Amino acid sequence: MARIIVVTSGKGGVGKTTTSASIAIGLAKKGHKTVVIDFDVGLRNLDLIMGCERRVVYDFINVINGEATLNQALIRDKNCNLLYILPASQTRDKDALSQESVGKVLDELKKDFEYIICDSPAGIEKGAQLAMYFADDAFIVTNPEVSSVRDSDRMLGILSSKSRRAEQNEEPIKEYLLLSRYAPNRVKSGDMLSLNDVQGILSLELLGVVPESNSVLNASNAGIPVILDEKSDAGQAYADIVDRYLGENKPHRFIDEKKGLLGILFGSK
Amino acid sequence: MSLLDYFKISEVSSASLARERLQILVAHERSSRNQPSYLPQLQKELLEVIRRHINVEQDAISVHFEQNDIHETLEVNIILPEPQSKRF
């Protein structure tokens, strides 16, 4: 039975697309046939993060309008042959999507894929609402910063009232927290909300903490999702997140400060 | 105790400030999120009915909706004008 995951946040720039790309690769590398869909119609970027921007011929809207078949629009990932990308249209606007047409495409994908990842646009407008409407699981990407936490809470309200599962009185969407751009040294010095602070407000099951890392920008520069940079902290964090989502019991990492030589000399404990 | 701690000036950290502001804000937004959508319309109509009989101010009526595990309460609060001393 296929599972639909929405990667959402409300706020922009917190790491939704970075997360979608890495989670998709992680699931596919674990042997699960996965498709990742860009719902950001008019501002597509998943293709760029996945490094397949030059292979886009048809897109999500072409499929919805019957101008292309799903097989024509799906792009096979260059790193992982169990992963496919469905890019958004760059020229149309969000009104090109409707609940009925998105539902149809998802139903067709469900026959063929184990995991369908919906990369939500920022905001709470139509594109974001349709990205989460059919979801079974939601990854709430949150930065340890006031506006991001507030927007995540708003998104949780929408997930619990305006999704298909909510409207049809089914079991609610399973919501997970993914805390990204976390800087343990700044938390320690009192300049950043801690994991506990964020958890205390949102009270979600924690899927993982992704540390603030240079490797994320390097990865998007190159169009190679950061999870493939196995030496990087952020890459490892995403690999852990995929394992935990699949039910493995991995202890959380990247929550505490790494200690350098100065830290050992001057630090406590 | 770290050596550096001796030089730290004790003041409220910006993170704890952020936490407190968020806690208040989020609690407030959650309570209004659960309010039924008919509330503003109800308030408007109640005011119309009351003003047919009593001359009250626009903001003299407030409607609050509260919800806990067992029951929901709708609280309507109307501030009546001062009794007029001269009557005809």
CSV table of N, CA and C in Angstrom, one decimal, chain A residues 145-146 149-150 153-154 156-157 189-193 197 201-202 266-269, chain B residues 1-5 8 13-16 18-19 21-23 25-26 29-30 33:
chain,number,residue,atom,x,y,z
A,145,GLU,N,13.4,29.0,15.3
A,145,GLU,CA,13.3,30.5,15.1
A,145,GLU,C,11.8,30.8,15.2
A,146,VAL,N,11.5,31.9,15.8
A,146,VAL,CA,10.1,32.2,16.2
A,146,VAL,C,9.1,32.1,15.0
A,149,VAL,N,8.5,28.4,13.9
A,149,VAL,CA,7.7,27.6,14.9
A,149,VAL,C,6.2,28.0,14.8
A,150,ARG,N,6.0,29.3,14.7
A,150,ARG,CA,4.6,29.8,14.7
A,150,ARG,C,3.9,29.3,13.4
A,153,ASP,N,3.1,25.6,13.6
A,153,ASP,CA,1.9,25.4,14.4
A,153,ASP,C,0.6,25.7,13.6
A,154,ARG,N,0.6,26.7,12.8
A,154,ARG,CA,-0.5,27.1,11.9
A,154,ARG,C,-0.7,25.9,11.0
A,156,LEU,N,0.0,22.8,11.3
A,156,LEU,CA,-0.6,21.7,12.1
A,156,LEU,C,-2.1,21.8,12.2
A,157,GLY,N,-2.5,23.1,12.4
A,157,GLY,CA,-4.0,23.3,12.5
A,157,GLY,C,-4.7,23.0,11.2
A,189,SER,N,24.7,28.9,24.1
A,189,SER,CA,24.9,30.3,24.5
A,189,SER,C,23.6,31.1,24.7
A,190,GLY,N,22.5,30.4,24.5
A,190,GLY,CA,21.2,31.1,24.8
A,190,GLY,C,20.7,32.0,23.6
A,191,ASP,N,21.3,31.8,22.4
A,191,ASP,CA,20.8,32.6,21.3
A,191,ASP,C,19.9,31.9,20.4
A,192,MET,N,19.6,30.7,20.6
A,192,MET,CA,18.7,29.9,19.7
A,192,MET,C,17.8,29.1,20.5
A,193,LEU,N,16.5,29.0,20.1
A,193,LEU,CA,15.6,28.1,20.7
A,193,LEU,C,16.1,26.6,20.7
A,197,ASP,N,12.7,23.5,23.6
A,197,ASP,CA,11.8,24.6,23.5
A,197,ASP,C,10.7,24.4,22.4
A,201,ILE,N,6.5,23.4,22.5
A,201,ILE,CA,5.4,24.2,21.9
A,201,ILE,C,4.7,23.3,20.8
A,202,LEU,N,5.4,22.6,20.0
A,202,LEU,CA,4.7,21.9,18.9
A,202,LEU,C,4.3,20.5,19.4
A,266,PHE,N,38.1,25.0,27.9
A,266,PHE,CA,37.3,26.0,28.6
A,266,PHE,C,35.9,25.5,29.0
A,267,GLY,N,35.5,24.4,28.3
A,267,GLY,CA,34.1,24.0,28.5
A,267,GLY,C,33.9,23.3,29.9
A,268,SER,N,32.6,23.2,30.2
A,268,SER,CA,32.2,22.6,31.5
A,268,SER,C,32.2,21.0,31.3
A,269,LYS,N,32.1,20.3,32.4
A,269,LYS,CA,32.0,18.8,32.5
A,269,LYS,C,33.3,18.2,32.0
B,1,MET,N,31.8,24.1,35.8
B,1,MET,CA,31.9,25.6,35.7
B,1,MET,C,33.0,25.9,34.7
B,2,SER,N,32.7,26.6,33.7
B,2,SER,CA,33.8,26.9,32.8
B,2,SER,C,34.5,28.3,33.2
B,3,LEU,N,35.7,28.4,32.7
B,3,LEU,CA,36.4,29.6,33.0
B,3,LEU,C,35.7,30.8,32.4
B,4,LEU,N,35.2,30.6,31.2
B,4,LEU,CA,34.5,31.7,30.5
B,4,LEU,C,33.3,32.2,31.3
B,5,ASP,N,32.6,31.3,32.0
B,5,ASP,CA,31.4,31.7,32.7
B,5,ASP,C,31.6,32.9,33.7
B,8,LYS,N,30.7,36.1,32.0
B,8,LYS,CA,29.4,36.3,31.4
B,8,LYS,C,28.6,37.2,32.3
B,13,SER,N,18.5,35.4,28.3
B,13,SER,CA,18.9,35.1,27.0
B,13,SER,C,17.8,35.3,26.0
B,14,SER,N,18.3,35.6,24.7
B,14,SER,CA,17.2,35.9,23.7
B,14,SER,C,16.4,34.7,23.4
B,15,ALA,N,17.0,33.5,23.6
B,15,ALA,CA,16.2,32.2,23.3
B,15,ALA,C,15.1,32.1,24.3
B,16,SER,N,15.3,32.4,25.5
B,16,SER,CA,14.2,32.3,26.5
B,16,SER,C,13.1,33.3,26.3
B,18,ALA,N,12.4,34.3,23.3
B,18,ALA,CA,11.7,33.8,22.1
B,18,ALA,C,10.7,32.7,22.6
B,19,ARG,N,11.1,31.9,23.5
B,19,ARG,CA,10.3,30.8,24.0
B,19,ARG,C,9.0,31.3,24.6
B,21,ARG,N,7.6,34.3,24.3
B,21,ARG,CA,6.7,35.0,23.3
B,21,ARG,C,5.9,34.0,22.5
B,22,LEU,N,6.6,32.9,22.1
B,22,LEU,CA,6.0,31.9,21.3
B,22,LEU,C,4.9,31.2,22.1
B,23,GLN,N,5.2,30.8,23.3
B,23,GLN,CA,4.2,30.1,24.1
B,23,GLN,C,2.9,30.9,24.2
B,25,LEU,N,1.8,33.4,22.3
B,25,LEU,CA,1.2,33.6,20.9
B,25,LEU,C,0.5,32.3,20.4
B,26,VAL,N,1.2,31.2,20.5
B,26,VAL,CA,0.7,29.9,20.0
B,26,VAL,C,-0.5,29.5,20.8
B,29,GLU,N,-3.3,31.6,19.5
B,29,GLU,CA,-3.8,31.3,18.2
B,29,GLU,C,-4.5,30.0,18.1
B,30,ARG,N,-4.1,29.0,19.0
B,30,ARG,CA,-4.8,27.8,19.0
B,30,ARG,C,-6.2,27.9,19.5
B,33,ARG,N,-8.3,29.2,16.8
B,33,ARG,CA,-8.4,28.3,15.7
B,33,ARG,C,-9.6,27.4,15.9
